[in-house]
Coordinates of C-alpha atoms in Angstrom, one line a residue:
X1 CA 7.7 53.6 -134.2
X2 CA 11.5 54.8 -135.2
X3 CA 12.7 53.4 -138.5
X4 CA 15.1 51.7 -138.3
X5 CA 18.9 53.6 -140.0
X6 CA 19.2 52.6 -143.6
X7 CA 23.0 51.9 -144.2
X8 CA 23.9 51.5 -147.9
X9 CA 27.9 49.8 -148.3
X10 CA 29.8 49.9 -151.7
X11 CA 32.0 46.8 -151.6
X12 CA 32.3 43.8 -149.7
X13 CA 36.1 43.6 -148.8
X14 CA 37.0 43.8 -144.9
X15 CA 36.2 47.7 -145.1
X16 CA 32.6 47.2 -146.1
X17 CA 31.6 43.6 -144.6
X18 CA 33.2 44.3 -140.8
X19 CA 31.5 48.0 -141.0
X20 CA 28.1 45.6 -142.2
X21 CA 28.3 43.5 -138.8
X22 CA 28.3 46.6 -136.4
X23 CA 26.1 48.4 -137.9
X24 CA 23.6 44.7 -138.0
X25 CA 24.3 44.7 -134.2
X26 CA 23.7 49.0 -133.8
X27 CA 20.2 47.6 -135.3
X28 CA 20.8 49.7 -138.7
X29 CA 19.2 47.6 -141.9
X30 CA 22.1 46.9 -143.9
X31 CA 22.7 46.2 -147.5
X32 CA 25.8 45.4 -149.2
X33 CA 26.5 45.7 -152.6
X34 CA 29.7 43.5 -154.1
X35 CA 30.4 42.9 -157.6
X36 CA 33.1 40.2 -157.3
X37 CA 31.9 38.4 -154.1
X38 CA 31.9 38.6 -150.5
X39 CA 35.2 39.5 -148.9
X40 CA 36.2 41.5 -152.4
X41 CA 39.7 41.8 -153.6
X42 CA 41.5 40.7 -150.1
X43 CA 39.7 37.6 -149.9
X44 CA 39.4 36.6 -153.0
X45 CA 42.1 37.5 -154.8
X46 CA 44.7 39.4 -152.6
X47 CA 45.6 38.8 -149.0
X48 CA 43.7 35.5 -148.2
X49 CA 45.2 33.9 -151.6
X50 CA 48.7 35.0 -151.2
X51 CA 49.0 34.8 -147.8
X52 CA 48.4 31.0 -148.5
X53 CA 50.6 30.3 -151.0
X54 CA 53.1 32.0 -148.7
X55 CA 52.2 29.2 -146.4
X56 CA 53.4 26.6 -148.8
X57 CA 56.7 28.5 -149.6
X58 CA 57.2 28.5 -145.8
X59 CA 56.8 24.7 -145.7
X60 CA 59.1 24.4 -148.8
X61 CA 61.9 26.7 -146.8
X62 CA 61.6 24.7 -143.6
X63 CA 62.1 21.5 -145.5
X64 CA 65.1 23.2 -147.2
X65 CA 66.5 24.3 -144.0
X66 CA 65.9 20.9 -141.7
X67 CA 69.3 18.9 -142.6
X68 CA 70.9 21.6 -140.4
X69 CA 69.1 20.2 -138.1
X70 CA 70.0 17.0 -138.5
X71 CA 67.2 16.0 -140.7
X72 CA 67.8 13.6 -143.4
X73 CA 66.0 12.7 -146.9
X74 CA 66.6 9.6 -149.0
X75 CA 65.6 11.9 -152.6
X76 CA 68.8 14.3 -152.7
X77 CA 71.6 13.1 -154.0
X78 CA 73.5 13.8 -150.5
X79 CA 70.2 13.0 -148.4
X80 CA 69.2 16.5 -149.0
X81 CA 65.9 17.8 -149.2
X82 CA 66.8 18.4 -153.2
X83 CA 64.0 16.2 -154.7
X84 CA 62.2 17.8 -152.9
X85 CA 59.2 20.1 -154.9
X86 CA 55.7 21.4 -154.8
X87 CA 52.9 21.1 -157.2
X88 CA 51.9 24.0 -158.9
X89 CA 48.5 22.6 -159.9
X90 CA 47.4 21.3 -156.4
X91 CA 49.1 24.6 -154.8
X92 CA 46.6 26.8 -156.7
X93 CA 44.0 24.5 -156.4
X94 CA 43.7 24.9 -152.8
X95 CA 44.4 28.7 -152.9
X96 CA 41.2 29.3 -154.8
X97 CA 39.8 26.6 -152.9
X98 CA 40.6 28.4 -149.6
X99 CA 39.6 31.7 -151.0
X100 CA 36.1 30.6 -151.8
X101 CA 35.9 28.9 -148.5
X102 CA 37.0 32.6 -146.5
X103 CA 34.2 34.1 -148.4
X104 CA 31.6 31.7 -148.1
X105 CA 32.2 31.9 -144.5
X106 CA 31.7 35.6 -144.3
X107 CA 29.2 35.5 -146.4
X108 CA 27.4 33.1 -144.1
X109 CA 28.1 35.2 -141.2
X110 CA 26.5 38.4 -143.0
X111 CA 23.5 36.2 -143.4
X112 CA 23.1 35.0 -139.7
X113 CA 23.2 39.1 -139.2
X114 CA 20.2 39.8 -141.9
X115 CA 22.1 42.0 -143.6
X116 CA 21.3 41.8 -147.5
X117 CA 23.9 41.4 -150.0
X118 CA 23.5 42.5 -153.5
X119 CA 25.6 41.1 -156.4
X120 CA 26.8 44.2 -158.6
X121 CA 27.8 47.8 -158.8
X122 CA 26.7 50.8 -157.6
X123 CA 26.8 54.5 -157.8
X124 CA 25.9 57.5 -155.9
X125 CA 23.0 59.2 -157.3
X126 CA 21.0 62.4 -156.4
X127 CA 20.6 63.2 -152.8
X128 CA 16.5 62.6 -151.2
X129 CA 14.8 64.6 -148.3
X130 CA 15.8 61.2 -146.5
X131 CA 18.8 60.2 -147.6
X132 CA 21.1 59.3 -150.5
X133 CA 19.9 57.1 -153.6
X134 CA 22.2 54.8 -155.0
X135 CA 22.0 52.8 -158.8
X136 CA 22.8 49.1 -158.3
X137 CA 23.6 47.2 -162.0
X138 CA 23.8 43.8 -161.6
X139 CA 25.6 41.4 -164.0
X140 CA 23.5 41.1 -166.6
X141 CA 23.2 45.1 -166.8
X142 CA 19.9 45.6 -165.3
X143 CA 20.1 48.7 -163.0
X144 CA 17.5 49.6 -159.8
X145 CA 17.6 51.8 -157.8
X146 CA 17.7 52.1 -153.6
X147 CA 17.8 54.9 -150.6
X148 CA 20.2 55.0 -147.8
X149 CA 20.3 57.1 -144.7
X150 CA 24.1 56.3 -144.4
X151 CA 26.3 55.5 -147.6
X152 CA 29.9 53.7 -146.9
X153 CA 32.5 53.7 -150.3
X154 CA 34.8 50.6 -149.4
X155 CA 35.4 49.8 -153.2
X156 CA 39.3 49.1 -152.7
X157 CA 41.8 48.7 -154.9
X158 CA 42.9 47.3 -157.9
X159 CA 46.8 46.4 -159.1
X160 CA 48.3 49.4 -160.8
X161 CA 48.9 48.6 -165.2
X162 CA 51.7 50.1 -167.2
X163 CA 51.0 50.5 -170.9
X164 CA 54.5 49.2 -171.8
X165 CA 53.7 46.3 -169.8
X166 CA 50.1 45.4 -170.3
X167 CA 49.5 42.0 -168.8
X168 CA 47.6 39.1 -170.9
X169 CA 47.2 36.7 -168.3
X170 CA 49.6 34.2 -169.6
X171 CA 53.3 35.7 -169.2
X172 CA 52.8 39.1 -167.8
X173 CA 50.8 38.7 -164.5
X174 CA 49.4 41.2 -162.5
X175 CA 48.8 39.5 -158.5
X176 CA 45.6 38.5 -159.5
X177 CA 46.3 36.5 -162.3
X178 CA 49.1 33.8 -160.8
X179 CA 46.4 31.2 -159.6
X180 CA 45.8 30.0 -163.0
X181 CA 49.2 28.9 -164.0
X182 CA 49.7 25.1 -164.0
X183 CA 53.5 25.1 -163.3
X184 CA 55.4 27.8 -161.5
X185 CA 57.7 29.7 -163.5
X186 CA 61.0 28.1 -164.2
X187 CA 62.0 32.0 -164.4
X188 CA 60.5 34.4 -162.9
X189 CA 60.9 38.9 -163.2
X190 CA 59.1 40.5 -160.5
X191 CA 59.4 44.5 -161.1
X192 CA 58.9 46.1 -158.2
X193 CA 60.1 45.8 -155.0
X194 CA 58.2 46.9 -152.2
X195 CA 55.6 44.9 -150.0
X196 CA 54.1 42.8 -153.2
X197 CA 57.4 42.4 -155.2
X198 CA 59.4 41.1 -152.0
X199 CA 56.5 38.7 -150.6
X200 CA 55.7 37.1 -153.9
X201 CA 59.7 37.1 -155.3
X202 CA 60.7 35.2 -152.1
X203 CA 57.1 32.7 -152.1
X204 CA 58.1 32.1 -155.6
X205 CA 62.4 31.2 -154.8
X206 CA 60.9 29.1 -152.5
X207 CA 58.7 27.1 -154.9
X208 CA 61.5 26.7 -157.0
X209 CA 61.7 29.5 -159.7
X210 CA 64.6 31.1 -160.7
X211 CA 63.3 35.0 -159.7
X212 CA 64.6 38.1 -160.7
X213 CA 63.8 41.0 -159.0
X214 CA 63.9 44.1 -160.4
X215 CA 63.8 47.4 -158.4
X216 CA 63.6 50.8 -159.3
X217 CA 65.1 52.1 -155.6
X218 CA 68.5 51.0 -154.1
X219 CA 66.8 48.6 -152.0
X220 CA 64.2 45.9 -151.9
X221 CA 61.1 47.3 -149.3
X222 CA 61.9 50.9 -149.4
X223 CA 59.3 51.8 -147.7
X224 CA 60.2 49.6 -144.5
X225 CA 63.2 49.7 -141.9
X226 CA 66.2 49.7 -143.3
X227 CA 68.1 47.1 -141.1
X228 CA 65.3 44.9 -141.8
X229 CA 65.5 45.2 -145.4
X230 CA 68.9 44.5 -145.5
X231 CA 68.3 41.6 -144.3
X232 CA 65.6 40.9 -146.2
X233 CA 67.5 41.5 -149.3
X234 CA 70.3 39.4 -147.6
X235 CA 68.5 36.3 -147.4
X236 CA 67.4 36.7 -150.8
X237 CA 70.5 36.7 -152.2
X238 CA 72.0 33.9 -150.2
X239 CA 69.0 31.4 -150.9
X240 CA 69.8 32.4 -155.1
X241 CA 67.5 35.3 -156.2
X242 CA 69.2 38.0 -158.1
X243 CA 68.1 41.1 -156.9
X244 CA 68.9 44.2 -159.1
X245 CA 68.6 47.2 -157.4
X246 CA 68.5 51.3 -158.8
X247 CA 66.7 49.2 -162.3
X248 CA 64.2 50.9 -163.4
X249 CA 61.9 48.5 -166.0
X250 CA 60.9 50.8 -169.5
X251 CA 58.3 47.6 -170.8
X252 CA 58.0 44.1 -170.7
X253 CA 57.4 42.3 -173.7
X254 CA 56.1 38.6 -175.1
X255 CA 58.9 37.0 -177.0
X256 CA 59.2 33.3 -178.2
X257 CA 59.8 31.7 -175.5
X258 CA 59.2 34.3 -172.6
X259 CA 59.2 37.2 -171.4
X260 CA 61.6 40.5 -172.0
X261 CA 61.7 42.8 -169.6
X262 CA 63.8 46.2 -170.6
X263 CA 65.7 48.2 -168.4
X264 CA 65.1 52.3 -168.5
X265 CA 69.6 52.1 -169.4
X266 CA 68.7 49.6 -172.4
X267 CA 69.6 46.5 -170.8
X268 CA 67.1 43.0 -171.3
X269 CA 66.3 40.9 -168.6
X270 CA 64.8 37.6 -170.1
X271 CA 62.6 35.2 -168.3
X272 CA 59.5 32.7 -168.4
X273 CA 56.9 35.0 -166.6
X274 CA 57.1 38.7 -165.7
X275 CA 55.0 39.5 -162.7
X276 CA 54.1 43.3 -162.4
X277 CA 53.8 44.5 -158.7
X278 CA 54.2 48.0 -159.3
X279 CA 51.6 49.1 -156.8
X280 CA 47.4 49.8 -156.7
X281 CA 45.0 52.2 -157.9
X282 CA 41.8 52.5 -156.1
X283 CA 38.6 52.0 -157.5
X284 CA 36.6 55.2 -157.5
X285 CA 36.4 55.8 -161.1
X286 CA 32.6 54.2 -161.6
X287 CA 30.8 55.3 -158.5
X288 CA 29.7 59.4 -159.0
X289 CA 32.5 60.9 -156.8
X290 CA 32.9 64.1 -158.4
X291 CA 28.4 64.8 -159.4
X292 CA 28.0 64.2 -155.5
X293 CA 30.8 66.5 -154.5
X294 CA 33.1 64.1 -152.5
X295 CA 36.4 65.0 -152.7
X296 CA 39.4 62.7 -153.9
X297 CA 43.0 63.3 -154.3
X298 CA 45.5 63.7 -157.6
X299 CA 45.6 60.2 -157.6
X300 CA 41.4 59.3 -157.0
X301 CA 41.5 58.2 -153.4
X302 CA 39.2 59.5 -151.4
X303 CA 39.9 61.9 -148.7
X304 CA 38.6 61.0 -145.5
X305 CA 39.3 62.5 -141.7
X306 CA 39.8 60.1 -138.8
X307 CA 36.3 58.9 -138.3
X308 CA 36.1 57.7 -142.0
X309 CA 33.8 60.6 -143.4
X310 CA 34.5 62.2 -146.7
X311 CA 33.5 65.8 -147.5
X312 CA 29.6 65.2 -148.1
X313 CA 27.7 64.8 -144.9
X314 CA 26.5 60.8 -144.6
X315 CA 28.9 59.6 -146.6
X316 CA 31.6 57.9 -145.4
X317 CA 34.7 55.9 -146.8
X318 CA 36.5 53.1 -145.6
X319 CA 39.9 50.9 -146.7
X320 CA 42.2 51.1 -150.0
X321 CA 40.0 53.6 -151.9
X322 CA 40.9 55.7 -149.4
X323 CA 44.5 55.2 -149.7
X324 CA 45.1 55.9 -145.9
X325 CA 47.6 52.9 -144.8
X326 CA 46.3 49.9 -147.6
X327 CA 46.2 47.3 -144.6
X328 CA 42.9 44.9 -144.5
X329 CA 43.1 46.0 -140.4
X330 CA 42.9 49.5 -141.2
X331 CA 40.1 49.0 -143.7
X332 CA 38.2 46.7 -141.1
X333 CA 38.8 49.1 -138.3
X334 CA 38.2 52.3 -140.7
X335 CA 34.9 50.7 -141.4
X336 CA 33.8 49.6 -137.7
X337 CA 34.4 53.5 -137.1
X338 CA 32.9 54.7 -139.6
X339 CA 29.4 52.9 -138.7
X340 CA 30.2 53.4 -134.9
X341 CA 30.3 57.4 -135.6
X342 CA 26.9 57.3 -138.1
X343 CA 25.0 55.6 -135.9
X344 CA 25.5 57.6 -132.8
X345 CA 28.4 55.2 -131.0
X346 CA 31.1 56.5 -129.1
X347 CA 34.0 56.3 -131.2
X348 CA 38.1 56.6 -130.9
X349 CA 39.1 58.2 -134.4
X350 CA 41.7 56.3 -136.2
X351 CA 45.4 56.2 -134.7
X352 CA 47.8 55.4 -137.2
X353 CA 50.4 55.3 -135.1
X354 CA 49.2 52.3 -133.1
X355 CA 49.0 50.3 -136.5
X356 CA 51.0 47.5 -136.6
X357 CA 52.0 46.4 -140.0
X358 CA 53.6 43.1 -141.5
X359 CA 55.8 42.1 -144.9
X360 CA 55.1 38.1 -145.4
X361 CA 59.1 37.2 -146.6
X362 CA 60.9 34.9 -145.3
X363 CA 61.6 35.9 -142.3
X364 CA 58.6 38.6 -142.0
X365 CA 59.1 42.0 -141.0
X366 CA 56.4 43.7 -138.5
X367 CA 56.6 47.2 -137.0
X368 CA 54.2 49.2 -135.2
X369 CA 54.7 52.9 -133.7
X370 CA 58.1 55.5 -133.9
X371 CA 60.1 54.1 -137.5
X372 CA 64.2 54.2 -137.4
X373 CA 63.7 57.1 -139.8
X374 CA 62.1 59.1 -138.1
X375 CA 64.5 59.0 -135.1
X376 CA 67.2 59.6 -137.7
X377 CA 65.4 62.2 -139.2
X378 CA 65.0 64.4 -135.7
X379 CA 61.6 64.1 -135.8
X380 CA 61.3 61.6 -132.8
X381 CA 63.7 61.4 -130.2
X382 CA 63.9 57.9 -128.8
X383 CA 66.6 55.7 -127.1
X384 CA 66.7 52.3 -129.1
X385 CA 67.9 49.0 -128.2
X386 CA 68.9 46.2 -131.3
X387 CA 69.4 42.6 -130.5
X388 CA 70.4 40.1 -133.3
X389 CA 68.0 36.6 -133.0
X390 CA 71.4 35.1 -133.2
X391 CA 71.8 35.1 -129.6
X392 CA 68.6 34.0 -128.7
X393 CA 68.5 30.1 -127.5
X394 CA 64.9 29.2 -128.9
X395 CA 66.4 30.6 -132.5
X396 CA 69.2 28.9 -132.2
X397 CA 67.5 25.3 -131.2
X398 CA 65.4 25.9 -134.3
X399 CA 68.4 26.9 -136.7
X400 CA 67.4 30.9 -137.2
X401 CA 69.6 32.6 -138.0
X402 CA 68.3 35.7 -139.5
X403 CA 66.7 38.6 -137.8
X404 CA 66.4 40.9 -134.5
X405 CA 63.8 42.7 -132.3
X406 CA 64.4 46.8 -132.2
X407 CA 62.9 48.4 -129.6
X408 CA 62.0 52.5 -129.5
X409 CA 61.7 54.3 -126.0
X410 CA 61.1 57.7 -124.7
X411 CA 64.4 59.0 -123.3
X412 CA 63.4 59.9 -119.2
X413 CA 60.1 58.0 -119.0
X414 CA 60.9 54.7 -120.5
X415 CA 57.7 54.9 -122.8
X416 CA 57.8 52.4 -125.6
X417 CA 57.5 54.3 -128.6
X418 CA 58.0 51.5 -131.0
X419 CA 59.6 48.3 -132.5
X420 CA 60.1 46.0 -135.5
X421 CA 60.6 42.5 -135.5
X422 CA 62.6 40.8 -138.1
X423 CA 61.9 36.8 -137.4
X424 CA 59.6 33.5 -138.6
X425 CA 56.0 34.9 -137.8
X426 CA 57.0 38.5 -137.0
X427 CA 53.0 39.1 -137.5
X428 CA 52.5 37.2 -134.0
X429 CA 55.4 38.7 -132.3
X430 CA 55.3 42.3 -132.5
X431 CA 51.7 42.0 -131.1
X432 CA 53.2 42.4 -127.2
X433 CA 55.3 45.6 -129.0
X434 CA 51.6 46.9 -130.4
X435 CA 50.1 46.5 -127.0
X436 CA 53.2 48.6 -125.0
X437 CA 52.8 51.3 -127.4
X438 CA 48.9 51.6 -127.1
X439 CA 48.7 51.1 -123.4
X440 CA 51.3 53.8 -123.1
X441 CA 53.7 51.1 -121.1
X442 CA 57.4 51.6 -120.3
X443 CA 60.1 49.5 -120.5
X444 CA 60.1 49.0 -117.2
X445 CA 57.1 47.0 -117.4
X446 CA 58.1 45.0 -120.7
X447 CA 61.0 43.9 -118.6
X448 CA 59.5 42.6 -115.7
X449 CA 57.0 40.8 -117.6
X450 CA 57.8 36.9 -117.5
X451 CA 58.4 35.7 -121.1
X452 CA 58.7 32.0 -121.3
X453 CA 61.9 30.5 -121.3
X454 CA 63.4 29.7 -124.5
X455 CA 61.2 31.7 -126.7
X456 CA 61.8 34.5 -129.3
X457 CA 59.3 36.5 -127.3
X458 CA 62.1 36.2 -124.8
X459 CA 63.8 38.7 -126.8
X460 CA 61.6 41.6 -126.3
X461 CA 61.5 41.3 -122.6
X462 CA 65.4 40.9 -123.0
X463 CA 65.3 44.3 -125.2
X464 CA 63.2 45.8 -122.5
X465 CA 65.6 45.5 -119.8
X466 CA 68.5 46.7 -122.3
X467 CA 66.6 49.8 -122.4
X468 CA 65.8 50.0 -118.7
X469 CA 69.2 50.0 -117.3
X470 CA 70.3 52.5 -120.7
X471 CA 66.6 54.3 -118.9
X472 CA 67.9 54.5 -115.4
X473 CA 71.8 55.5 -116.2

């Protein structure tokens, strides 16, 4: 009789518990080892938790924004939504409640799969004639010891610390440590300013704090479009955050009643609560890297080629530990791949460029495919089309009036390239855009698709047939 593939995964996050359910279904035995609790870091303290209070901040902003639309409150002092406020305590009550729930579910879903989770943390030990051993220690420090044909790393990440700026839970927060508070912060610093900074800075406005956000480039969300960010940083502005761009923060410090956060030119930026986004290290410090030979980077993430395997045969690696795009989809999918590849599947190795990514601000930002800088830069040569959500009807019926769709397409064949979309729940727009550029469609197509009518999908089809008649010129 054929034994049955022993698969060994180091962290439960979406790396390690969506590669756990294929290989369950490949018929592998499976057992996961997670030291925080099912879903890890995402789930638990990350994406599933933020994302949620995001959620709130949304409803906050749409109650802000209805007297445009002829809504009317009896609180403000003008019928205004001014009296208008959320509760910190029930706000983070339902975060963590929510968080539990996500990973009991999965949890619960792992079970109906036999596969056997293991509450610690674990370590690569000596190689076997069969395999790999691994040391599990649970909580209470007692260590044994297991074998595994197949070994998966999907440890993640954790938020990166500055020793001028340690956090103590209380008034400088890491991401992790905001569910706690029992009020939101009357004033808020958020250093940093990319993906982390901007989503919690704007949740946070929102809610009703006073932020400050302080960034050490000359934009907020450096790393994304720049006509998106601008309007990003736009909005921010206008709805009363002060944003303080090319400031680089030297420490943060406790003071009587606050924070003080110092500038690297000397000046003090005081507030209530400092929250540190200032970007993640991954966790590969604990688990044996360098005695089994698996290579990392400068930085400790692990190097891994497109199927997820590292530089020791049957050992594979899988979401932020491996610092390749730090997106829970691209840890699931790096994990599905990574099983589908061990156990003998056919297997498509990972395509970045079909990735579609999202910032949660208000309004998101999604892109997928060819970037704006890298058609600036030479490096992709594409014909683009821009159109401001200002002219569509739908946005206008619902008072938006911030944001566009951008559209990328090969010049001669029409072949969409790429796009971003800069509206209320980009996340669900750009999918169409993520499908055009995987299938390999053209503009053409896009344009004589029917989009319903008003919509802000109707803006892509609309983009589409910009860039056809540009196409046939």
């Amino acid at each position: 009789m054929r034994r049955m593939t022993r698969i060994a995964i180091i962290g439960g996050g979406p790396g390690g518990y969506e590669a756990a359910l294929v290989a369950a279904q490949l018929g592998a035995e499976v057992t996961v080892i997670e030291r925080t609790g099912v879903g890890g870091a995402c789930v638990l303290t990350d994406c599933v938790p933020s994302k949620t209070l995001i959620a709130t901040a949304e409803a906050m902003t749409a109650l802000a924004l209805s007297p445009r639309l002829g809504v009317r409150f009896d609180g403000g002092t003008d019928h205004d939504a001014g009296n208008i406020s959320a509760d910190a305590t029930q706000v983070n009550a339902r975060v963590r409640a929510l968080a539990t729930a996500q990973s009991d579910d999965i949890a619960t879903r792992l079970a109906s799969e036999n596969v056997t989770v293991v509450a610690g943390s674990a370590r690569l030990s000596a190689p076997t004639m069969s395999g790999r051993r691994l040391a599990i220690t649970a909580a209470d420090g007692t260590t044994t010891e297991i074998e595994a044909d197949v070994v998966l790393l999907a440890t993640g990440a954790q938020p990166r610390v500055l020793p001028t700026a340690l956090p103590d839970g209380e008034r400088i927060l890491t991401w992790h440590q905001l569910y706690g508070l029992d009020t939101f912060p009357p004033e808020l610093i958020v250093v940093g300013s990319g993906v982390t900074g901007a989503e919690f800075a704007g949740a946070y406005q929102a809610l009703g704090s006073q932020v400050t956000l302080v960034s050490s480039r000359g934009r907020v969300l450096p790393g994304e479009d720049s006509d998106a960010a601008a309007v990003v940083e736009a909005v921010f502005r206008r709805r009363g955050m002060t944003v303080m761009n090319g400031a680089r923060a030297a420490s943060v410090t406790r003071t009587a009643t606050g924070v003080a956060v110092e500038l690297a030119d000397g000046t003090t930026v005081a507030g209530a609560h400092c929250l540190m986004a200032v970007g993640s290290i991954p966790n590969t410090a604990e688990l044996g890297l360098e005695e089994a030979g698996i290579r990392v980077s400068a930085a400790g993430y692990i190097e891994v080629d497109r199927v997820s395997r590292t530089s020791v045969p049957g050992v594979y690696a899988a979401g932020d530990c491996t610092g390749v795009l730090m997106l829970a989809s691209v840890a699931a999918m790096q994990g599905r791949i990574a099983m589908w590849h061990a156990l003998g599947e056919a297997v498509r190795p990972l395509r970045l460029s079909m990735v579609a990514a999202n910032v949660f601000t208000d309004p998101e930002v999604a892109a997928v495919g060819v970037s704006q800088r890298m058609v600036d830069a030479g490096e992709v040569e594409a014909r683009v089309v821009k159109l401001p959500l200002a002219r569509n009807a739908r946005a206008k019926m619902a008072g938006i009036t911030d944001g566009f769709v951008k559209l990328f397409a090969r010049p001669g064949t029409g072949v969409v390239l790429g796009g971003v979309v800069v509206a209320p729940k980009a996340s669900e727009l750009i999918l169409p855009v993520t499908m055009a550029v995987q299938l390999g469609l053209t503009v053409d197509q896009l344009a004589q698709s029917f989009s319903v009518y008003p919509s802000l999908s109707g803006s892509l089809t609309e983009a589409g047939r910009q860039l056809m008649e540009t196409h046939n010129d």
